[in-house]
CSV table of C-alpha atoms and ligand atoms in Angstrom, one decimal:
chain,number,residue,atom,x,y,z
A,25,MET,CA,102.7,-11.8,-93.5
A,26,SER,CA,101.6,-15.1,-95.0
A,27,ALA,CA,98.1,-16.5,-95.0
A,28,VAL,CA,97.1,-20.2,-95.1
A,29,PHE,CA,93.9,-21.1,-97.0
A,30,LEU,CA,91.7,-23.9,-95.8
A,31,HIS,CA,89.1,-25.3,-98.2
A,32,VAL,CA,86.5,-27.5,-96.6
A,33,GLY,CA,83.8,-29.7,-98.3
A,34,GLN,CA,82.6,-29.6,-101.8
A,35,CYS,CA,81.5,-26.0,-101.9
A,36,GLY,CA,84.7,-24.8,-100.2
A,37,ASN,CA,86.9,-26.7,-102.7
A,38,GLN,CA,84.9,-25.7,-105.8
A,39,ILE,CA,85.0,-22.1,-104.9
A,40,GLY,CA,88.6,-22.5,-104.0
A,41,LYS,CA,89.4,-23.8,-107.4
A,42,ALA,CA,87.9,-20.7,-109.1
A,43,PHE,CA,89.7,-18.5,-106.5
A,44,TRP,CA,93.1,-20.1,-107.0
A,45,LYS,CA,92.8,-20.0,-110.8
A,46,LYS,CA,92.7,-16.2,-110.5
A,47,THR,CA,95.3,-16.0,-107.7
A,48,LEU,CA,97.8,-18.1,-109.6
A,49,GLN,CA,97.7,-15.6,-112.5
A,50,ASP,CA,98.4,-12.6,-110.3
A,51,LYS,CA,102.0,-11.5,-110.7
A,52,ALA,CA,102.0,-9.5,-107.4
A,53,VAL,CA,101.0,-12.7,-105.5
A,54,HIS,CA,104.0,-14.6,-106.9
A,55,ASP,CA,106.3,-11.7,-106.2
A,56,GLY,CA,105.1,-11.3,-102.6
A,57,HIS,CA,105.1,-15.1,-101.6
A,58,THR,CA,102.3,-14.4,-99.1
A,59,PHE,CA,99.7,-16.7,-100.7
A,60,ILE,CA,102.2,-18.8,-102.7
A,61,HIS,CA,105.6,-20.3,-101.7
A,62,PRO,CA,108.7,-19.3,-103.6
A,63,ASP,CA,108.6,-22.7,-105.3
A,64,GLY,CA,105.2,-21.8,-106.8
A,65,LYS,CA,103.1,-24.1,-104.5
A,66,GLN,CA,99.9,-22.6,-102.9
A,67,ARG,CA,99.7,-22.0,-99.1
A,68,SER,CA,96.5,-24.1,-99.0
A,69,VAL,CA,95.0,-27.2,-97.5
A,70,HIS,CA,92.0,-28.9,-99.1
A,71,VAL,CA,89.7,-31.3,-97.2
A,72,ASP,CA,86.6,-33.2,-98.0
A,73,SER,CA,84.9,-36.3,-96.6
A,74,GLU,CA,84.6,-37.7,-100.1
A,75,PRO,CA,87.7,-38.4,-102.1
A,76,LYS,CA,86.3,-37.9,-105.6
A,77,VAL,CA,85.0,-34.3,-105.2
A,78,VAL,CA,88.2,-32.9,-103.7
A,79,GLN,CA,90.5,-34.7,-106.2
A,80,LYS,CA,88.5,-33.2,-109.1
A,81,ALA,CA,88.4,-29.7,-107.6
A,82,CYS,CA,92.2,-29.7,-107.0
A,83,LYS,CA,93.1,-30.7,-110.5
A,84,GLY,CA,95.3,-28.1,-112.2
A,85,LEU,CA,96.1,-26.3,-109.0
A,86,LYS,CA,99.6,-26.1,-107.4
A,87,ILE,CA,99.0,-27.9,-104.2
A,88,ARG,CA,101.8,-29.5,-102.1
A,89,ASP,CA,101.7,-33.3,-101.7
A,90,GLY,CA,99.8,-34.2,-98.6
A,91,ASN,CA,97.8,-31.0,-98.5
A,92,ILE,CA,94.7,-32.8,-100.0
A,93,VAL,CA,93.0,-34.7,-97.2
A,94,SER,CA,90.0,-36.9,-97.9
A,95,GLY,CA,87.8,-39.2,-95.9
A,96,LYS,CA,85.8,-42.3,-96.8
A,97,ARG,CA,82.3,-41.0,-97.1
A,98,GLY,CA,80.3,-37.8,-97.1
A,99,ARG,CA,78.6,-36.3,-94.0
A,100,GLY,CA,75.1,-36.4,-95.4
A,101,THR,CA,74.4,-32.6,-95.1
A,102,ASN,CA,74.3,-33.1,-91.3
A,103,TRP,CA,76.3,-30.7,-89.1
A,104,ALA,CA,76.4,-33.2,-86.3
A,105,LEU,CA,78.1,-35.9,-88.4
A,106,GLY,CA,80.6,-33.4,-89.7
A,107,TYR,CA,81.4,-32.0,-86.3
A,108,HIS,CA,81.6,-35.2,-84.3
A,109,GLY,CA,82.8,-37.6,-87.1
A,110,LEU,CA,81.5,-41.0,-87.8
A,111,MET,CA,81.9,-42.0,-84.1
A,112,LYS,CA,82.7,-45.7,-84.8
A,113,SER,CA,85.6,-47.9,-85.7
A,114,GLY,CA,86.8,-47.3,-89.3
A,115,GLU,CA,86.7,-43.5,-88.5
A,116,ASP,CA,88.6,-41.6,-91.3
A,117,HIS,CA,90.5,-39.1,-89.1
A,118,ILE,CA,90.0,-36.2,-91.4
A,119,LEU,CA,90.0,-33.7,-88.5
A,120,GLU,CA,93.4,-34.8,-87.2
A,121,ASP,CA,94.9,-35.1,-90.7
A,122,THR,CA,93.7,-31.7,-91.7
A,123,ALA,CA,94.9,-30.1,-88.4
A,124,ASN,CA,98.3,-31.7,-89.0
A,125,GLN,CA,98.6,-30.4,-92.6
A,126,VAL,CA,97.6,-26.9,-91.5
A,127,ARG,CA,100.2,-26.9,-88.8
A,128,LYS,CA,102.9,-28.0,-91.2
A,129,GLU,CA,101.8,-25.3,-93.7
A,130,ILE,CA,101.9,-22.7,-90.9
A,131,GLU,CA,105.4,-23.8,-89.9
A,132,ARG,CA,106.4,-23.1,-93.5
A,133,CYS,CA,105.5,-19.4,-93.1
A,134,ASP,CA,108.1,-16.8,-92.2
A,135,MET,CA,105.5,-14.8,-90.5
A,136,TYR,CA,102.0,-16.4,-90.2
A,137,SER,CA,99.2,-13.8,-90.1
A,138,GLY,CA,96.1,-15.9,-90.3
A,139,CYS,CA,93.8,-18.4,-91.9
A,140,ILE,CA,91.1,-17.9,-94.6
A,141,MET,CA,88.6,-20.8,-94.6
A,142,MET,CA,86.2,-21.4,-97.4
A,143,HIS,CA,83.1,-23.6,-96.9
A,144,SER,CA,79.3,-23.8,-97.1
A,145,LEU,CA,76.8,-23.2,-94.3
A,146,ASN,CA,74.8,-26.2,-95.3
A,147,GLY,CA,77.1,-29.2,-96.1
A,148,GLY,CA,77.8,-31.7,-93.4
A,149,THR,CA,81.5,-31.4,-94.0
A,150,GLY,CA,81.6,-27.6,-94.7
A,151,SER,CA,79.4,-26.7,-91.7
A,152,GLY,CA,80.2,-29.4,-89.2
A,153,LEU,CA,83.9,-30.1,-89.8
A,154,GLY,CA,84.2,-26.4,-90.6
A,155,SER,CA,83.0,-25.5,-87.1
A,156,ARG,CA,85.3,-28.1,-85.6
A,157,LEU,CA,88.3,-26.6,-87.5
A,158,CYS,CA,87.3,-23.1,-86.4
A,159,ASP,CA,87.5,-24.4,-82.8
A,160,ALA,CA,90.9,-26.0,-83.4
A,161,MET,CA,92.3,-22.9,-85.1
A,162,ARG,CA,91.2,-20.5,-82.4
A,163,GLU,CA,92.6,-22.8,-79.7
A,164,GLU,CA,95.9,-23.5,-81.4
A,165,TYR,CA,96.5,-20.0,-82.8
A,166,PRO,CA,94.6,-17.6,-80.6
A,167,MET,CA,96.7,-14.5,-81.7
A,168,ASN,CA,96.3,-15.0,-85.4
A,169,HIS,CA,93.4,-14.0,-87.6
A,170,LEU,CA,90.7,-16.3,-88.8
A,171,ILE,CA,88.4,-15.3,-91.7
A,172,SER,CA,85.5,-17.5,-92.9
A,173,CYS,CA,84.3,-17.1,-96.5
A,174,THR,CA,81.0,-19.0,-96.5
A,175,VAL,CA,78.1,-19.6,-98.8
A,176,ALA,CA,74.4,-19.6,-97.7
A,177,PRO,CA,72.2,-22.0,-99.5
A,178,CYS,CA,69.2,-20.9,-101.6
A,179,LEU,CA,66.5,-20.1,-99.1
A,180,THR,CA,64.0,-22.6,-100.6
A,181,GLY,CA,64.2,-26.2,-101.4
A,182,GLU,CA,67.8,-27.3,-100.9
A,183,SER,CA,67.7,-29.5,-97.7
A,184,PRO,CA,65.4,-30.0,-94.8
A,185,LEU,CA,68.4,-29.7,-92.4
A,186,GLN,CA,69.8,-26.5,-93.9
A,187,ASN,CA,68.5,-24.1,-91.3
A,188,TYR,CA,69.7,-26.3,-88.4
A,189,ASN,CA,73.1,-26.6,-90.0
A,190,ALA,CA,73.4,-22.8,-90.6
A,191,LEU,CA,72.2,-22.1,-87.0
A,192,LEU,CA,74.9,-24.3,-85.5
A,193,ILE,CA,77.8,-23.1,-87.6
A,194,LEU,CA,76.8,-19.4,-87.4
A,195,SER,CA,77.2,-19.7,-83.6
A,196,TYR,CA,80.7,-21.2,-84.1
A,197,LEU,CA,81.7,-18.6,-86.6
A,198,GLN,CA,80.5,-15.8,-84.3
A,199,ARG,CA,82.5,-17.2,-81.4
A,200,ASN,CA,85.7,-18.1,-83.2
A,201,THR,CA,86.4,-16.0,-86.2
A,202,ASP,CA,87.3,-12.3,-86.7
A,203,CYS,CA,85.2,-11.9,-89.8
A,204,VAL,CA,82.7,-13.8,-91.8
A,205,VAL,CA,82.4,-13.0,-95.5
A,206,LEU,CA,78.9,-14.3,-96.4
A,207,THR,CA,77.8,-14.9,-99.9
A,208,TYR,CA,74.1,-15.8,-100.7
A,209,ASN,CA,73.7,-18.4,-103.4
A,210,ASP,CA,70.3,-16.8,-104.1
A,211,ASP,CA,72.0,-13.4,-104.9
A,212,VAL,CA,74.7,-14.9,-107.1
A,213,LEU,CA,72.1,-17.0,-109.0
A,214,GLY,CA,69.8,-14.0,-109.4
A,215,LYS,CA,72.6,-11.8,-110.8
A,216,LEU,CA,73.8,-14.4,-113.3
A,217,GLN,CA,70.2,-15.3,-114.4
A,218,ARG,CA,69.9,-11.8,-115.6
A,219,LYS,CA,72.8,-12.4,-118.0
A,220,MET,CA,72.5,-16.1,-119.0
A,221,GLU,CA,69.8,-18.7,-119.5
A,222,SER,CA,71.2,-21.6,-117.4
A,223,VAL,CA,73.6,-21.0,-114.6
A,224,SER,CA,76.2,-23.6,-113.6
A,225,PHE,CA,78.0,-23.9,-110.3
A,226,ASP,CA,81.2,-23.1,-112.3
A,227,ALA,CA,79.7,-19.7,-113.4
A,228,MET,CA,78.6,-19.0,-109.8
A,229,ASN,CA,82.0,-19.9,-108.4
A,230,THR,CA,83.8,-17.7,-110.9
A,231,SER,CA,81.6,-14.8,-109.8
A,232,ILE,CA,82.2,-15.5,-106.1
A,233,ALA,CA,85.9,-15.9,-106.7
A,234,SER,CA,86.1,-12.6,-108.5
A,235,ALA,CA,84.5,-10.9,-105.5
A,236,LEU,CA,86.8,-12.6,-103.0
A,237,GLY,CA,89.9,-11.9,-105.2
A,238,GLY,CA,88.7,-8.3,-105.5
A,239,VAL,CA,89.2,-7.9,-101.7
A,240,PHE,CA,92.1,-10.3,-100.9
A,241,LEU,CA,94.5,-10.0,-103.9
A,242,PRO,CA,97.4,-7.4,-103.7
A,243,THR,CA,96.6,-3.7,-104.2
A,244,ASP,CA,99.0,-0.9,-104.7
A,245,THR,CA,97.6,0.9,-101.6
A,246,MET,CA,98.6,-1.9,-99.3
A,247,THR,CA,102.0,-2.7,-101.0
A,248,PRO,CA,105.1,-0.9,-99.6
A,249,LYS,CA,106.6,1.5,-102.1
A,250,SER,CA,110.0,-0.2,-101.9
A,251,GLY,CA,109.1,-3.9,-102.3
A,252,PRO,CA,106.6,-6.6,-103.1
A,253,SER,CA,103.2,-7.1,-101.6
A,254,ILE,CA,103.2,-8.2,-97.9
A,255,GLY,CA,99.7,-9.5,-98.2
A,256,MET,CA,98.0,-7.1,-95.8
A,257,GLU,CA,94.6,-6.9,-97.6
A,258,PRO,CA,92.6,-9.6,-95.7
A,259,TRP,CA,93.8,-8.4,-92.3
A,260,GLU,CA,93.3,-4.7,-93.1
A,261,MET,CA,89.8,-5.5,-94.4
A,262,ILE,CA,89.0,-6.8,-90.9
A,263,ARG,CA,90.3,-3.6,-89.3
A,264,SER,CA,88.3,-1.4,-91.7
A,265,VAL,CA,85.0,-3.1,-91.8
A,266,CYS,CA,84.7,-4.7,-88.4
A,267,PRO,CA,85.4,-1.9,-85.9
A,268,LEU,CA,83.0,-3.6,-83.4
A,269,PRO,CA,84.1,-7.2,-82.6
A,270,ALA,CA,80.5,-8.4,-82.1
A,271,ASN,CA,79.5,-7.3,-85.7
A,272,LYS,CA,81.6,-9.3,-88.0
A,273,PHE,CA,79.5,-10.2,-91.0
A,274,VAL,CA,80.6,-8.8,-94.3
A,275,GLN,CA,79.1,-8.9,-97.8
A,276,VAL,CA,81.1,-8.3,-100.9
A,277,TYR,CA,79.9,-6.6,-104.1
A,278,HIS,CA,81.9,-6.7,-107.3
A,279,ILE,CA,81.5,-5.3,-110.7
A,280,ALA,CA,83.9,-5.3,-113.7
A,281,LYS,CA,83.3,-3.6,-117.0
A,282,SER,CA,85.4,-2.5,-120.0
A,283,LYS,CA,84.0,0.8,-121.2
A,284,LEU,CA,82.6,2.5,-118.1
A,285,SER,CA,83.8,5.4,-116.0
A,286,TRP,CA,84.2,5.0,-112.2
A,287,VAL,CA,81.0,7.0,-111.8
A,288,GLY,CA,79.2,4.6,-114.2
A,289,LEU,CA,80.6,1.6,-112.3
A,290,GLN,CA,79.5,3.1,-109.0
A,291,LYS,CA,76.0,3.8,-110.4
A,292,GLN,CA,75.6,0.2,-111.6
A,293,MET,CA,76.9,-1.2,-108.3
A,294,SER,CA,74.5,0.9,-106.3
A,295,GLN,CA,71.6,-0.8,-108.2
A,296,SER,CA,72.8,-4.2,-107.2
A,297,ILE,CA,73.1,-3.6,-103.4
A,298,ARG,CA,70.8,-5.3,-100.9
A,299,ARG,CA,69.1,-2.2,-99.6
A,300,HIS,CA,65.8,-3.4,-98.3
A,301,ASP,CA,64.5,-6.6,-96.9
A,302,SER,CA,63.0,-9.1,-99.4
A,303,LYS,CA,59.5,-7.9,-98.6
A,304,GLY,CA,60.4,-4.4,-99.4
A,305,HIS,CA,59.8,-3.3,-95.8
A,306,VAL,CA,61.2,-0.2,-94.4
A,307,VAL,CA,64.2,-1.3,-92.3
A,308,SER,CA,65.9,1.6,-90.7
A,309,LEU,CA,66.8,5.2,-91.1
A,310,VAL,CA,70.4,6.0,-90.6
A,311,SER,CA,72.2,9.4,-90.9
A,312,GLY,CA,69.1,11.4,-91.9
A,313,LEU,CA,69.0,10.3,-95.6
A,314,ASP,CA,65.7,10.7,-97.3
A,315,GLU,CA,65.5,7.1,-98.2
A,316,TYR,CA,64.9,4.1,-95.9
A,317,GLN,CA,67.5,1.4,-96.4
A,318,PHE,CA,69.9,-0.9,-94.7
A,319,GLY,CA,72.8,0.8,-92.9
A,320,SER,CA,76.4,-0.2,-93.0
A,321,ILE,CA,79.1,0.0,-90.2
A,322,GLY,CA,82.3,0.0,-92.3
A,323,ASN,CA,83.3,-0.5,-95.9
A,324,VAL,CA,86.4,-0.9,-98.1
A,325,VAL,CA,86.1,0.2,-101.7
A,326,ILE,CA,88.7,-1.3,-104.0
A,327,ALA,CA,89.3,-0.1,-107.6
A,328,ARG,CA,91.4,-2.2,-109.9
A,329,GLY,CA,92.6,-1.2,-113.4
A,330,ASP,CA,93.2,2.3,-112.2
A,331,SER,CA,96.2,2.8,-114.6
A,332,THR,CA,95.8,6.6,-114.8
A,333,GLU,CA,95.3,6.9,-111.0
A,334,THR,CA,92.0,8.8,-111.3
A,335,PHE,CA,90.0,6.8,-108.8
A,336,TYR,CA,91.2,8.5,-105.6
A,337,PRO,CA,90.9,12.1,-106.9
A,338,GLN,CA,87.3,11.3,-108.1
A,339,MET,CA,86.5,9.8,-104.7
A,340,THR,CA,87.6,13.0,-102.9
A,341,GLN,CA,85.6,15.1,-105.5
A,342,GLY,CA,82.2,13.6,-104.7
A,343,LEU,CA,82.3,9.9,-105.6
A,344,GLU,CA,82.9,8.9,-102.0
A,345,LYS,CA,79.7,10.7,-101.0
A,346,LYS,CA,77.8,8.6,-103.5
A,347,PHE,CA,79.2,5.4,-102.0
A,348,CYS,CA,78.3,6.6,-98.5
A,349,LYS,CA,74.8,7.2,-99.7
A,350,SER,CA,74.5,3.8,-101.5
A,351,PHE,CA,75.8,1.9,-98.5
A,352,ASN,CA,74.0,4.2,-96.0
A,353,THR,CA,77.0,4.5,-93.6
A,354,VAL,CA,76.4,5.0,-89.9
A,355,SER,CA,77.0,8.5,-88.6
A,356,TRP,CA,79.0,7.3,-85.5
A,357,ASN,CA,81.9,5.9,-87.6
A,358,PRO,CA,84.0,8.9,-88.7
A,359,PHE,CA,85.8,6.8,-91.4
A,360,PRO,CA,83.1,4.5,-92.8
A,361,ILE,CA,84.9,4.0,-96.2
A,362,ASP,CA,88.5,3.0,-96.8
A,363,ILE,CA,89.8,3.3,-100.4
A,364,TRP,CA,92.3,1.0,-102.0
A,365,THR,CA,93.5,1.0,-105.6
A,366,ALA,CA,95.6,-1.1,-108.0
A,367,LYS,CA,96.8,0.0,-111.4
A,368,THR,CA,96.1,-3.4,-112.9
A,369,ASN,CA,93.0,-5.5,-112.7
A,370,SER,CA,94.4,-9.1,-112.3
A,371,ILE,CA,91.0,-10.6,-111.5
A,372,GLY,CA,89.8,-9.9,-115.1
A,373,PRO,CA,88.1,-10.3,-117.4
A,374,LYS,CA,90.8,-8.9,-119.7
A,375,ASP,CA,90.8,-5.2,-120.4
A,376,THR,CA,88.2,-4.4,-117.7
A,377,VAL,CA,88.3,-2.2,-114.7
A,378,SER,CA,86.6,-3.3,-111.5
A,379,ILE,CA,85.2,-2.0,-108.2
A,380,THR,CA,84.8,-4.3,-105.2
A,381,VAL,CA,83.2,-3.2,-102.0
A,382,ALA,CA,83.4,-5.2,-98.7
A,383,SER,CA,80.5,-4.0,-96.6
A,384,ASN,CA,79.5,-4.8,-93.0
A,385,SER,CA,75.8,-4.2,-93.3
A,386,GLU,CA,72.6,-4.5,-91.4
A,387,SER,CA,71.3,-6.7,-94.2
A,388,ILE,CA,72.6,-9.8,-92.4
A,389,VAL,CA,69.8,-9.5,-89.8
A,390,GLU,CA,67.1,-10.7,-92.3
A,391,TYR,CA,69.0,-13.9,-93.1
A,392,LEU,CA,69.8,-14.5,-89.4
A,393,GLU,CA,66.2,-14.0,-88.4
A,394,THR,CA,65.1,-16.4,-91.2
A,395,VAL,CA,67.5,-19.1,-90.0
A,396,TYR,CA,66.5,-18.5,-86.4
A,397,GLU,CA,62.8,-18.6,-86.9
A,398,ARG,CA,62.7,-21.6,-89.3
A,399,SER,CA,64.9,-23.5,-86.9
A,400,ARG,CA,62.8,-22.6,-83.9
A,401,VAL,CA,59.6,-23.9,-85.5
A,402,LYS,CA,61.3,-27.2,-86.4
A,403,PHE,CA,62.9,-27.5,-83.0
A,404,ALA,CA,59.6,-26.9,-81.2
A,405,ALA,CA,58.1,-29.7,-83.3
A,406,LYS,CA,61.2,-31.8,-82.5
A,407,ALA,CA,61.6,-32.3,-86.3
A,408,TYR,CA,64.7,-34.1,-87.5
A,409,LEU,CA,66.3,-33.8,-84.0
A,410,HIS,CA,67.1,-37.5,-83.8
A,411,TRP,CA,69.5,-37.0,-86.8
A,412,TYR,CA,71.5,-34.7,-84.6
A,413,ASN,CA,71.1,-36.5,-81.2
A,414,LYS,CA,72.3,-39.7,-82.8
A,415,TYR,CA,75.6,-38.1,-83.7
A,416,GLY,CA,76.3,-36.3,-80.4
A,417,VAL,CA,74.4,-33.0,-80.6
A,418,THR,CA,72.2,-32.4,-77.6
A,419,ASN,CA,69.1,-30.2,-77.3
A,420,GLU,CA,71.2,-27.9,-75.0
A,421,ASN,CA,73.7,-27.5,-77.9
A,422,PHE,CA,70.8,-26.2,-80.0
A,423,GLU,CA,69.7,-23.8,-77.2
A,424,GLU,CA,73.2,-22.4,-77.0
A,425,ALA,CA,73.3,-21.9,-80.8
A,426,PHE,CA,69.9,-20.1,-80.6
A,427,ASP,CA,71.2,-17.8,-77.9
A,428,VAL,CA,74.3,-16.9,-79.9
A,429,VAL,CA,72.4,-16.2,-83.1
A,430,GLU,CA,69.9,-14.1,-81.1
A,431,ASP,CA,72.8,-12.1,-79.7
A,432,ILE,CA,74.2,-11.5,-83.1
A,433,ILE,CA,70.8,-10.1,-84.3
A,434,GLN,CA,70.5,-7.9,-81.2
A,435,ASN,CA,74.1,-6.6,-81.6
A,436,TYR,CA,73.4,-5.6,-85.2
A,437,LYS,CA,70.1,-3.9,-84.2
A,438,SER,CA,71.7,-1.9,-81.4
A,439,ALA,CA,74.6,-0.8,-83.7
A,440,PHE,CA,72.0,0.9,-85.9
A,441,SER,CA,69.6,2.2,-83.2
B,20,GTP,N1,78.2,-21.4,-104.8
B,20,GTP,C1,78.3,-22.8,-104.6
B,20,GTP,N2,77.6,-23.4,-103.7
B,20,GTP,C2,77.8,-24.8,-103.6
B,20,GTP,C3,78.7,-25.5,-104.4
B,20,GTP,N3,78.7,-26.8,-104.1
B,20,GTP,C4,77.7,-26.9,-103.1
B,20,GTP,N4,77.2,-25.7,-102.8
B,20,GTP,C5,76.2,-25.4,-101.8
B,20,GTP,O1,76.7,-26.0,-100.6
B,20,GTP,C6,75.7,-26.7,-99.9
B,20,GTP,C7,76.1,-28.1,-99.8
B,20,GTP,O2,77.3,-28.2,-99.3
B,20,GTP,P1,78.5,-29.1,-99.8
B,20,GTP,O3,79.7,-28.2,-99.8
B,20,GTP,O4,78.1,-29.7,-101.1
B,20,GTP,O5,78.6,-30.2,-98.7
B,20,GTP,P2,79.9,-30.8,-98.0
B,20,GTP,O6,80.5,-29.7,-97.2
B,20,GTP,O7,80.7,-31.5,-99.1
B,20,GTP,O8,79.2,-31.8,-97.0
B,20,GTP,P3,78.6,-33.2,-97.2
B,20,GTP,O9,78.6,-33.5,-98.6
B,20,GTP,O10,77.3,-33.2,-96.5
B,20,GTP,O11,79.5,-34.1,-96.4
B,20,GTP,C8,74.4,-26.5,-100.7
B,20,GTP,O12,73.7,-25.5,-100.1
B,20,GTP,C9,74.9,-25.9,-102.1
B,20,GTP,O13,74.0,-25.0,-102.6
B,20,GTP,C10,79.5,-24.8,-105.3
B,20,GTP,O14,80.3,-25.3,-106.1
B,20,GTP,N5,79.2,-23.4,-105.4
B,21,MG,MG1,80.2,-33.4,-99.9
């Protein structure tokens, strides 16, 4: 059940580097050959429109020759330029070259299950080319899974085009993927700023990679008793947390500590969950709890470092109820929490145990509304539209994206009403 990873743009490749560093150290990954070939090479393709960034991010990784694709120049944080390309002679063909390398990588799989794409919502390459690659993957491999692991920019001050870029790619992700694992740079930054004075992208990427590894790397629960890992984790995650195809946005929480009980870890995690909107407004009341907070549709709780196999018994003896309360699970899903365990914690740091939770939560609505409303205001004023029109995006394309994002918001609201 092999996966192929696709890293797009600077952010997708830099997070990819941190993710693969952890993955390459995981013995079960090597034994199972689902993310890594028997010859030790990664099942991954790396693309960026600028050669320098991707070359640097791929240093030290085990990437097959030809699987690093680069263009001649960046896409200027413009979705249109990333999606439609340079549209003139001297075009760098990164779309065709990437699709070709992905096809070859898929052909090397005994049994191809799906693709995991990492990229940003804001970069011209990550969002624009990322959208185009989603189209291509859905068209070429309609029966296989497609997961996007994407990063939302800080809400203030990154780029004047960031809400347009996010609006456009979110509409493509909704149409073409099975699941979108969305990480907010603001949240990662906030969490790390509580621990260190200055926060680098490297530190942020290690934190994001730990969370993604916590979900995707092999667990004992998903490994057959009689053999190595068959790499079911990403696809089982979709089944568990996205029971409704229209609601596919997932947030991952991860915590690792050395001297803390499972109950202690759960308590710390519950303090870090996005429960209310940023203004502290009452959001919804699900399942009769006495506290107003965001609700969740489906969750997977993964415990690593469970060497004495105590996690599952503790879950059945009351810990699961605490998770249900923290994540405010909807009453209509009879199995809102799945539990996976692994005896070792390969994600690290050394001698720690960890809990990771992938949660499909109503909290996405606030971000989507922000992107929608800020884009609407700019669109009404025709601000920056010429940058998109110039590279092949019409006003009708924007209206379509507004419609899709509005539908996502409505679908989430109705899942909780
Ligand atoms: N967490 C994290 N975010 C990043 C990183 N690099 C860039 N970003 C975010 O990604 C967005 C910019 O996207 P990039 O990935 O740099 O852009 P790109 O896909 O290379 O596209 P162009 O450079 O416009 O062609 C910004 O919102 C940054 O905050 C990174 O290493 N880690
Ligand atoms: Mg770039």
